Amino acid sequence: MSTSTKRYWPLSLAAVAVLAATSCGTTSGGGEPDAEAPAKTAQTEIGEGEGKLSILAWPGYVEDGSNDPEVDWVSAFEEETGCMVDFKPFGTSDEAVTLMRTGQYDVVSASGDASLRLIAGGDVEPVNTDLLENYDDVYPFLKDQPWNTVDDKNYGMPHGWGANVLMYRADLVDPAPTSWKAVFEDAEKYSGKVTAYDSPIYIADAALYLMKHKPELGIENPYALDKDQLAAAVDLLKSQREHVGEYWSDVVKEVQSFASGGSVVGTTWQVGANIATADGTKVETILPEEGATGWSDTWMIGSESKNKNCAYMWLDYIASPEANAQVAEYFGESPANPAACELTKDANHCETFHSGDEEYANQIWYWTTPVADCIDGRTDVECTDYSEWTKAWTEIKG
């Protein structure tokens, strides 16, 4: 989402700390953070590597050839730096937050629905981007955003990004949808075969729809909802619930559901559509007329890391054109570094994922952790934070 068309209000560490204090004991992650702890300062230089690096990341972000001998960007990093990688995948942002709070991991790939919680909890630290040679080349609209920057301090290296698009079975859904109305107001038409992303952050999808169709609610940002606005989104999702066949968090399982006909319309990632199409399932995707939510991941450094030199080396390496191209193509996303587009095996990869397409990017509202200090600029009301969204999501699903 380009800051030229969607204004974000700066977040303060104090505001984010409120999130830490109010989210304890929910599914957003265990372990009570110290909201009063001073923010750690970023490193001023990168020294010699410590010889090892523990990485927590989405599956497909850290490949060493063990899953596919032809897919390996970790080995080159290990040979170049001497930092031997130990990798643990996670399945959801909530799981990532919980695991990072153990202090056992040096770096994490955090989506916007996790990053502010990690910052608030003191689980990650500011990053000196001047030490990262590839940072300058990253798309500008991924930098200095509320999901990776607080009090003008950067907390990581932007990674890949993408939209949460609408996918439908082209042979079973007629007419072809153009709006998220297909999964909300018109969900009854495909009752039992509608699918939705299984996370509290999905509330933002409902908020985005209401923002466009019920302007009287005053929603200006789908991640900045006061209590009345949240209640409206919850009501819409409760109405949708009776028509949802399954909620998904594993995109491969979602693809299987579309293949069997168990699901025929719902939100997905572009990589899901690519897999489905490759398998012969007749699906199409669109960016609906209302726009869409989306995700921009950030590589962040654990505040308790004992291997910070290796951590910095990884952040710089993973954003290099060569590595970023491999990750983006394997995972199915737009790379953060536009130079990667020249190195993908599929010459059309960046076109497929709309890399560098500012008009497309301007329609995406990237996942941002909801906080009490309204990020739409309102000061006369308190917004609902992620803990309240988590409670609401449990209520929605029943």
PDB file of N, CA and C in Angstrom, residues 155-236:
ATOM      1  N   TYR A 155      12.406  -1.923  12.505  1.00  0.00           N
ATOM      2  CA  TYR A 155      12.554  -3.186  13.229  1.00  0.00           C
ATOM      3  C   TYR A 155      12.819  -4.381  12.314  1.00  0.00           C
ATOM      4  N   GLY A 156      13.289  -4.118  11.102  1.00  0.00           N
ATOM      5  CA  GLY A 156      13.631  -5.279  10.298  1.00  0.00           C
ATOM      6  C   GLY A 156      13.788  -4.996   8.826  1.00  0.00           C
ATOM      7  N   MET A 157      14.000  -6.073   8.097  1.00  0.00           N
ATOM      8  CA  MET A 157      14.178  -6.028   6.648  1.00  0.00           C
ATOM      9  C   MET A 157      12.890  -6.510   5.975  1.00  0.00           C
ATOM     10  N   PRO A 158      12.252  -5.672   5.162  1.00  0.00           N
ATOM     11  CA  PRO A 158      11.063  -6.113   4.442  1.00  0.00           C
ATOM     12  C   PRO A 158      11.364  -7.318   3.559  1.00  0.00           C
ATOM     13  N   HIS A 159      10.388  -8.224   3.500  1.00  0.00           N
ATOM     14  CA  HIS A 159      10.546  -9.446   2.706  1.00  0.00           C
ATOM     15  C   HIS A 159       9.515  -9.410   1.577  1.00  0.00           C
ATOM     16  N   GLY A 160       8.921 -10.541   1.258  1.00  0.00           N
ATOM     17  CA  GLY A 160       7.938 -10.608   0.185  1.00  0.00           C
ATOM     18  C   GLY A 160       6.599 -10.031   0.601  1.00  0.00           C
ATOM     19  N   TRP A 161       5.715  -9.865  -0.367  1.00  0.00           N
ATOM     20  CA  TRP A 161       4.401  -9.312  -0.092  1.00  0.00           C
ATOM     21  C   TRP A 161       3.381  -9.859  -1.077  1.00  0.00           C
ATOM     22  N   GLY A 162       2.116  -9.715  -0.718  1.00  0.00           N
ATOM     23  CA  GLY A 162       1.064 -10.177  -1.613  1.00  0.00           C
ATOM     24  C   GLY A 162      -0.306  -9.780  -1.104  1.00  0.00           C
ATOM     25  N   ALA A 163      -1.301  -9.958  -1.936  1.00  0.00           N
ATOM     26  CA  ALA A 163      -2.679  -9.626  -1.585  1.00  0.00           C
ATOM     27  C   ALA A 163      -3.449 -10.888  -1.215  1.00  0.00           C
ATOM     28  N   ASN A 164      -4.448 -10.716  -0.366  1.00  0.00           N
ATOM     29  CA  ASN A 164      -5.398 -11.787  -0.077  1.00  0.00           C
ATOM     30  C   ASN A 164      -6.521 -11.667  -1.099  1.00  0.00           C
ATOM     31  N   VAL A 165      -6.389 -12.414  -2.186  1.00  0.00           N
ATOM     32  CA  VAL A 165      -7.298 -12.267  -3.323  1.00  0.00           C
ATOM     33  C   VAL A 165      -8.517 -13.175  -3.190  1.00  0.00           C
ATOM     34  N   LEU A 166      -9.501 -12.930  -4.031  1.00  0.00           N
ATOM     35  CA  LEU A 166     -10.710 -13.750  -4.070  1.00  0.00           C
ATOM     36  C   LEU A 166     -10.537 -14.831  -5.130  1.00  0.00           C
ATOM     37  N   MET A 167     -10.659 -16.086  -4.729  1.00  0.00           N
ATOM     38  CA  MET A 167     -10.558 -17.213  -5.662  1.00  0.00           C
ATOM     39  C   MET A 167     -11.915 -17.887  -5.783  1.00  0.00           C
ATOM     40  N   TYR A 168     -12.224 -18.346  -6.989  1.00  0.00           N
ATOM     41  CA  TYR A 168     -13.497 -19.041  -7.211  1.00  0.00           C
ATOM     42  C   TYR A 168     -13.342 -20.112  -8.278  1.00  0.00           C
ATOM     43  N   ARG A 169     -14.191 -21.116  -8.197  1.00  0.00           N
ATOM     44  CA  ARG A 169     -14.222 -22.169  -9.208  1.00  0.00           C
ATOM     45  C   ARG A 169     -14.927 -21.616 -10.435  1.00  0.00           C
ATOM     46  N   ALA A 170     -14.178 -21.428 -11.501  1.00  0.00           N
ATOM     47  CA  ALA A 170     -14.715 -20.806 -12.704  1.00  0.00           C
ATOM     48  C   ALA A 170     -15.803 -21.654 -13.359  1.00  0.00           C
ATOM     49  N   ASP A 171     -15.779 -22.963 -13.100  1.00  0.00           N
ATOM     50  CA  ASP A 171     -16.775 -23.850 -13.701  1.00  0.00           C
ATOM     51  C   ASP A 171     -18.008 -24.031 -12.825  1.00  0.00           C
ATOM     52  N   LEU A 172     -17.984 -23.495 -11.624  1.00  0.00           N
ATOM     53  CA  LEU A 172     -19.106 -23.692 -10.693  1.00  0.00           C
ATOM     54  C   LEU A 172     -19.714 -22.386 -10.193  1.00  0.00           C
ATOM     55  N   VAL A 173     -18.994 -21.299 -10.298  1.00  0.00           N
ATOM     56  CA  VAL A 173     -19.482 -20.006  -9.822  1.00  0.00           C
ATOM     57  C   VAL A 173     -19.843 -19.133 -11.023  1.00  0.00           C
ATOM     58  N   ASP A 174     -21.116 -18.777 -11.117  1.00  0.00           N
ATOM     59  CA  ASP A 174     -21.606 -18.007 -12.249  1.00  0.00           C
ATOM     60  C   ASP A 174     -22.713 -17.061 -11.771  1.00  0.00           C
ATOM     61  N   PRO A 175     -22.596 -15.780 -12.051  1.00  0.00           N
ATOM     62  CA  PRO A 175     -21.549 -15.131 -12.848  1.00  0.00           C
ATOM     63  C   PRO A 175     -20.256 -14.970 -12.053  1.00  0.00           C
ATOM     64  N   ALA A 176     -19.195 -14.665 -12.768  1.00  0.00           N
ATOM     65  CA  ALA A 176     -17.910 -14.458 -12.109  1.00  0.00           C
ATOM     66  C   ALA A 176     -18.006 -13.261 -11.172  1.00  0.00           C
ATOM     67  N   PRO A 177     -17.551 -13.398  -9.931  1.00  0.00           N
ATOM     68  CA  PRO A 177     -17.658 -12.289  -8.976  1.00  0.00           C
ATOM     69  C   PRO A 177     -16.686 -11.160  -9.304  1.00  0.00           C
ATOM     70  N   THR A 178     -17.056  -9.979  -8.887  1.00  0.00           N
ATOM     71  CA  THR A 178     -16.192  -8.810  -9.018  1.00  0.00           C
ATOM     72  C   THR A 178     -15.992  -8.126  -7.671  1.00  0.00           C
ATOM     73  N   SER A 179     -16.710  -8.602  -6.649  1.00  0.00           N
ATOM     74  CA  SER A 179     -16.727  -7.952  -5.351  1.00  0.00           C
ATOM     75  C   SER A 179     -16.665  -8.992  -4.242  1.00  0.00           C
ATOM     76  N   TRP A 180     -16.228  -8.532  -3.047  1.00  0.00           N
ATOM     77  CA  TRP A 180     -16.250  -9.400  -1.869  1.00  0.00           C
ATOM     78  C   TRP A 180     -17.684  -9.713  -1.443  1.00  0.00           C
ATOM     79  N   LYS A 181     -18.650  -9.104  -2.097  1.00  0.00           N
ATOM     80  CA  LYS A 181     -20.055  -9.407  -1.839  1.00  0.00           C
ATOM     81  C   LYS A 181     -20.319 -10.900  -1.999  1.00  0.00           C
ATOM     82  N   ALA A 182     -19.536 -11.554  -2.867  1.00  0.00           N
ATOM     83  CA  ALA A 182     -19.710 -12.985  -3.126  1.00  0.00           C
ATOM     84  C   ALA A 182     -19.549 -13.829  -1.871  1.00  0.00           C
ATOM     85  N   VAL A 183     -18.719 -13.377  -0.919  1.00  0.00           N
ATOM     86  CA  VAL A 183     -18.498 -14.169   0.295  1.00  0.00           C
ATOM     87  C   VAL A 183     -19.182 -13.555   1.514  1.00  0.00           C
ATOM     88  N   PHE A 184     -19.856 -12.417   1.327  1.00  0.00           N
ATOM     89  CA  PHE A 184     -20.570 -11.798   2.434  1.00  0.00           C
ATOM     90  C   PHE A 184     -22.073 -11.795   2.152  1.00  0.00           C
ATOM     91  N   GLU A 185     -22.579 -10.790   1.529  1.00  0.00           N
ATOM     92  CA  GLU A 185     -24.027 -10.696   1.317  1.00  0.00           C
ATOM     93  C   GLU A 185     -24.571 -11.809   0.423  1.00  0.00           C
ATOM     94  N   ASP A 186     -23.776 -12.298  -0.523  1.00  0.00           N
ATOM     95  CA  ASP A 186     -24.240 -13.351  -1.442  1.00  0.00           C
ATOM     96  C   ASP A 186     -23.754 -14.739  -1.048  1.00  0.00           C
ATOM     97  N   ALA A 187     -23.220 -14.874   0.163  1.00  0.00           N
ATOM     98  CA  ALA A 187     -22.653 -16.161   0.579  1.00  0.00           C
ATOM     99  C   ALA A 187     -23.675 -17.283   0.572  1.00  0.00           C
ATOM    100  N   GLU A 188     -24.935 -16.948   0.800  1.00  0.00           N
ATOM    101  CA  GLU A 188     -25.984 -17.973   0.856  1.00  0.00           C
ATOM    102  C   GLU A 188     -26.094 -18.758  -0.454  1.00  0.00           C
ATOM    103  N   LYS A 189     -25.750 -18.107  -1.558  1.00  0.00           N
ATOM    104  CA  LYS A 189     -25.837 -18.753  -2.867  1.00  0.00           C
ATOM    105  C   LYS A 189     -24.927 -19.975  -2.939  1.00  0.00           C
ATOM    106  N   TYR A 190     -23.822 -19.927  -2.201  1.00  0.00           N
ATOM    107  CA  TYR A 190     -22.883 -21.054  -2.202  1.00  0.00           C
ATOM    108  C   TYR A 190     -22.696 -21.573  -0.775  1.00  0.00           C
ATOM    109  N   SER A 191     -23.787 -21.604  -0.047  1.00  0.00           N
ATOM    110  CA  SER A 191     -23.751 -21.983   1.364  1.00  0.00           C
ATOM    111  C   SER A 191     -23.065 -23.326   1.583  1.00  0.00           C
ATOM    112  N   GLY A 192     -22.155 -23.349   2.544  1.00  0.00           N
ATOM    113  CA  GLY A 192     -21.408 -24.567   2.851  1.00  0.00           C
ATOM    114  C   GLY A 192     -20.153 -24.728   2.024  1.00  0.00           C
ATOM    115  N   LYS A 193     -20.003 -23.878   1.006  1.00  0.00           N
ATOM    116  CA  LYS A 193     -18.841 -23.990   0.122  1.00  0.00           C
ATOM    117  C   LYS A 193     -18.041 -22.683   0.043  1.00  0.00           C
ATOM    118  N   VAL A 194     -18.299 -21.821   1.009  1.00  0.00           N
ATOM    119  CA  VAL A 194     -17.527 -20.577   1.144  1.00  0.00           C
ATOM    120  C   VAL A 194     -16.377 -20.845   2.112  1.00  0.00           C
ATOM    121  N   THR A 195     -15.212 -20.310   1.809  1.00  0.00           N
ATOM    122  CA  THR A 195     -14.071 -20.488   2.708  1.00  0.00           C
ATOM    123  C   THR A 195     -13.485 -19.129   3.082  1.00  0.00           C
ATOM    124  N   ALA A 196     -12.882 -19.069   4.272  1.00  0.00           N
ATOM    125  CA  ALA A 196     -12.305 -17.818   4.770  1.00  0.00           C
ATOM    126  C   ALA A 196     -11.052 -18.131   5.575  1.00  0.00           C
ATOM    127  N   TYR A 197     -10.183 -17.155   5.666  1.00  0.00           N
ATOM    128  CA  TYR A 197      -8.918 -17.328   6.376  1.00  0.00           C
ATOM    129  C   TYR A 197      -9.168 -17.427   7.879  1.00  0.00           C
ATOM    130  N   ASP A 198      -8.532 -18.394   8.512  1.00  0.00           N
ATOM    131  CA  ASP A 198      -8.783 -18.679   9.921  1.00  0.00           C
ATOM    132  C   ASP A 198      -7.834 -17.901  10.821  1.00  0.00           C
ATOM    133  N   SER A 199      -8.203 -16.660  11.100  1.00  0.00           N
ATOM    134  CA  SER A 199      -7.387 -15.810  11.966  1.00  0.00           C
ATOM    135  C   SER A 199      -8.186 -14.585  12.367  1.00  0.00           C
ATOM    136  N   PRO A 200      -7.957 -14.061  13.570  1.00  0.00           N
ATOM    137  CA  PRO A 200      -8.616 -12.814  13.951  1.00  0.00           C
ATOM    138  C   PRO A 200      -8.368 -11.678  12.967  1.00  0.00           C
ATOM    139  N   ILE A 201      -7.242 -11.701  12.281  1.00  0.00           N
ATOM    140  CA  ILE A 201      -6.926 -10.619  11.354  1.00  0.00           C
ATOM    141  C   ILE A 201      -7.902 -10.592  10.178  1.00  0.00           C
ATOM    142  N   TYR A 202      -8.647 -11.692   9.971  1.00  0.00           N
ATOM    143  CA  TYR A 202      -9.640 -11.742   8.896  1.00  0.00           C
ATOM    144  C   TYR A 202     -10.786 -10.761   9.158  1.00  0.00           C
ATOM    145  N   ILE A 203     -10.925 -10.312  10.396  1.00  0.00           N
ATOM    146  CA  ILE A 203     -11.934  -9.300  10.704  1.00  0.00           C
ATOM    147  C   ILE A 203     -11.711  -8.064   9.841  1.00  0.00           C
ATOM    148  N   ALA A 204     -10.462  -7.788   9.502  1.00  0.00           N
ATOM    149  CA  ALA A 204     -10.152  -6.634   8.658  1.00  0.00           C
ATOM    150  C   ALA A 204     -10.769  -6.767   7.269  1.00  0.00           C
ATOM    151  N   ASP A 205     -10.920  -8.001   6.774  1.00  0.00           N
ATOM    152  CA  ASP A 205     -11.556  -8.198   5.465  1.00  0.00           C
ATOM    153  C   ASP A 205     -13.006  -7.737   5.507  1.00  0.00           C
ATOM    154  N   ALA A 206     -13.690  -8.070   6.593  1.00  0.00           N
ATOM    155  CA  ALA A 206     -15.074  -7.620   6.756  1.00  0.00           C
ATOM    156  C   ALA A 206     -15.127  -6.109   6.912  1.00  0.00           C
ATOM    157  N   ALA A 207     -14.166  -5.558   7.664  1.00  0.00           N
ATOM    158  CA  ALA A 207     -14.118  -4.108   7.873  1.00  0.00           C
ATOM    159  C   ALA A 207     -13.878  -3.374   6.559  1.00  0.00           C
ATOM    160  N   LEU A 208     -13.022  -3.926   5.706  1.00  0.00           N
ATOM    161  CA  LEU A 208     -12.752  -3.320   4.406  1.00  0.00           C
ATOM    162  C   LEU A 208     -14.022  -3.301   3.555  1.00  0.00           C
ATOM    163  N   TYR A 209     -14.775  -4.387   3.591  1.00  0.00           N
ATOM    164  CA  TYR A 209     -16.019  -4.458   2.833  1.00  0.00           C
ATOM    165  C   TYR A 209     -17.013  -3.409   3.342  1.00  0.00           C
ATOM    166  N   LEU A 210     -17.129  -3.301   4.661  1.00  0.00           N
ATOM    167  CA  LEU A 210     -18.040  -2.322   5.250  1.00  0.00           C
ATOM    168  C   LEU A 210     -17.571  -0.897   4.978  1.00  0.00           C
ATOM    169  N   MET A 211     -16.279  -0.695   4.945  1.00  0.00           N
ATOM    170  CA  MET A 211     -15.724   0.627   4.673  1.00  0.00           C
ATOM    171  C   MET A 211     -16.199   1.140   3.325  1.00  0.00           C
ATOM    172  N   LYS A 212     -16.331   0.222   2.366  1.00  0.00           N
ATOM    173  CA  LYS A 212     -16.734   0.607   1.017  1.00  0.00           C
ATOM    174  C   LYS A 212     -18.254   0.640   0.846  1.00  0.00           C
ATOM    175  N   HIS A 213     -18.972  -0.200   1.585  1.00  0.00           N
ATOM    176  CA  HIS A 213     -20.416  -0.343   1.361  1.00  0.00           C
ATOM    177  C   HIS A 213     -21.290   0.295   2.435  1.00  0.00           C
ATOM    178  N   LYS A 214     -20.719   0.594   3.594  1.00  0.00           N
ATOM    179  CA  LYS A 214     -21.467   1.279   4.644  1.00  0.00           C
ATOM    180  C   LYS A 214     -20.634   2.439   5.195  1.00  0.00           C
ATOM    181  N   PRO A 215     -20.472   3.475   4.369  1.00  0.00           N
ATOM    182  CA  PRO A 215     -19.621   4.607   4.773  1.00  0.00           C
ATOM    183  C   PRO A 215     -20.101   5.303   6.038  1.00  0.00           C
ATOM    184  N   GLU A 216     -21.384   5.126   6.370  1.00  0.00           N
ATOM    185  CA  GLU A 216     -21.903   5.767   7.580  1.00  0.00           C
ATOM    186  C   GLU A 216     -21.246   5.242   8.850  1.00  0.00           C
ATOM    187  N   LEU A 217     -20.585   4.081   8.760  1.00  0.00           N
ATOM    188  CA  LEU A 217     -19.860   3.540   9.915  1.00  0.00           C
ATOM    189  C   LEU A 217     -18.586   4.329  10.203  1.00  0.00           C
ATOM    190  N   GLY A 218     -18.098   5.063   9.216  1.00  0.00           N
ATOM    191  CA  GLY A 218     -16.918   5.901   9.422  1.00  0.00           C
ATOM    192  C   GLY A 218     -15.604   5.158   9.467  1.00  0.00           C
ATOM    193  N   ILE A 219     -15.542   3.965   8.892  1.00  0.00           N
ATOM    194  CA  ILE A 219     -14.289   3.206   8.884  1.00  0.00           C
ATOM    195  C   ILE A 219     -13.342   3.805   7.844  1.00  0.00           C
ATOM    196  N   GLU A 220     -12.160   4.215   8.291  1.00  0.00           N
ATOM    197  CA  GLU A 220     -11.156   4.796   7.397  1.00  0.00           C
ATOM    198  C   GLU A 220      -9.973   3.868   7.188  1.00  0.00           C
ATOM    199  N   ASN A 221      -9.818   2.925   8.081  1.00  0.00           N
ATOM    200  CA  ASN A 221      -8.715   1.965   8.023  1.00  0.00           C
ATOM    201  C   ASN A 221      -9.224   0.660   8.630  1.00  0.00           C
ATOM    202  N   PRO A 222      -9.161  -0.449   7.897  1.00  0.00           N
ATOM    203  CA  PRO A 222      -9.745  -1.700   8.405  1.00  0.00           C
ATOM    204  C   PRO A 222      -9.055  -2.270   9.635  1.00  0.00           C
ATOM    205  N   TYR A 223      -7.906  -1.700  10.019  1.00  0.00           N
ATOM    206  CA  TYR A 223      -7.205  -2.160  11.226  1.00  0.00           C
ATOM    207  C   TYR A 223      -7.395  -1.184  12.389  1.00  0.00           C
ATOM    208  N   ALA A 224      -8.195  -0.128  12.168  1.00  0.00           N
ATOM    209  CA  ALA A 224      -8.468   0.858  13.218  1.00  0.00           C
ATOM    210  C   ALA A 224      -9.975   0.903  13.428  1.00  0.00           C
ATOM    211  N   LEU A 225     -10.468   0.040  14.297  1.00  0.00           N
ATOM    212  CA  LEU A 225     -11.905  -0.081  14.536  1.00  0.00           C
ATOM    213  C   LEU A 225     -12.240   0.252  15.978  1.00  0.00           C
ATOM    214  N   ASP A 226     -13.151   1.190  16.152  1.00  0.00           N
ATOM    215  CA  ASP A 226     -13.639   1.415  17.501  1.00  0.00           C
ATOM    216  C   ASP A 226     -14.640   0.305  17.833  1.00  0.00           C
ATOM    217  N   LYS A 227     -15.218   0.351  19.021  1.00  0.00           N
ATOM    218  CA  LYS A 227     -16.075  -0.759  19.456  1.00  0.00           C
ATOM    219  C   LYS A 227     -17.301  -0.939  18.563  1.00  0.00           C
ATOM    220  N   ASP A 228     -17.908   0.157  18.129  1.00  0.00           N
ATOM    221  CA  ASP A 228     -19.075   0.053  17.259  1.00  0.00           C
ATOM    222  C   ASP A 228     -18.706  -0.497  15.890  1.00  0.00           C
ATOM    223  N   GLN A 229     -17.576  -0.064  15.365  1.00  0.00           N
ATOM    224  CA  GLN A 229     -17.130  -0.556  14.060  1.00  0.00           C
ATOM    225  C   GLN A 229     -16.757  -2.030  14.131  1.00  0.00           C
ATOM    226  N   LEU A 230     -16.089  -2.421  15.213  1.00  0.00           N
ATOM    227  CA  LEU A 230     -15.768  -3.832  15.390  1.00  0.00           C
ATOM    228  C   LEU A 230     -17.046  -4.660  15.481  1.00  0.00           C
ATOM    229  N   ALA A 231     -18.038  -4.162  16.202  1.00  0.00           N
ATOM    230  CA  ALA A 231     -19.306  -4.889  16.346  1.00  0.00           C
ATOM    231  C   ALA A 231     -19.972  -5.088  14.990  1.00  0.00           C
ATOM    232  N   ALA A 232     -19.889  -4.079  14.117  1.00  0.00           N
ATOM    233  CA  ALA A 232     -20.477  -4.204  12.790  1.00  0.00           C
ATOM    234  C   ALA A 232     -19.759  -5.268  11.969  1.00  0.00           C
ATOM    235  N   ALA A 233     -18.438  -5.298  12.054  1.00  0.00           N
ATOM    236  CA  ALA A 233     -17.666  -6.314  11.338  1.00  0.00           C
ATOM    237  C   ALA A 233     -17.972  -7.706  11.877  1.00  0.00           C
ATOM    238  N   VAL A 234     -18.095  -7.817  13.193  1.00  0.00           N
ATOM    239  CA  VAL A 234     -18.418  -9.113  13.813  1.00  0.00           C
ATOM    240  C   VAL A 234     -19.790  -9.590  13.351  1.00  0.00           C
ATOM    241  N   ASP A 235     -20.758  -8.695  13.296  1.00  0.00           N
ATOM    242  CA  ASP A 235     -22.101  -9.085  12.841  1.00  0.00           C
ATOM    243  C   ASP A 235     -22.057  -9.611  11.410  1.00  0.00           C
ATOM    244  N   LEU A 236     -21.278  -8.951  10.561  1.00  0.00           N
ATOM    245  CA  LEU A 236     -21.167  -9.401   9.162  1.00  0.00           C
ATOM    246  C   LEU A 236     -20.533 -10.790   9.102  1.00  0.00           C
TER     247      LEU A 236
END
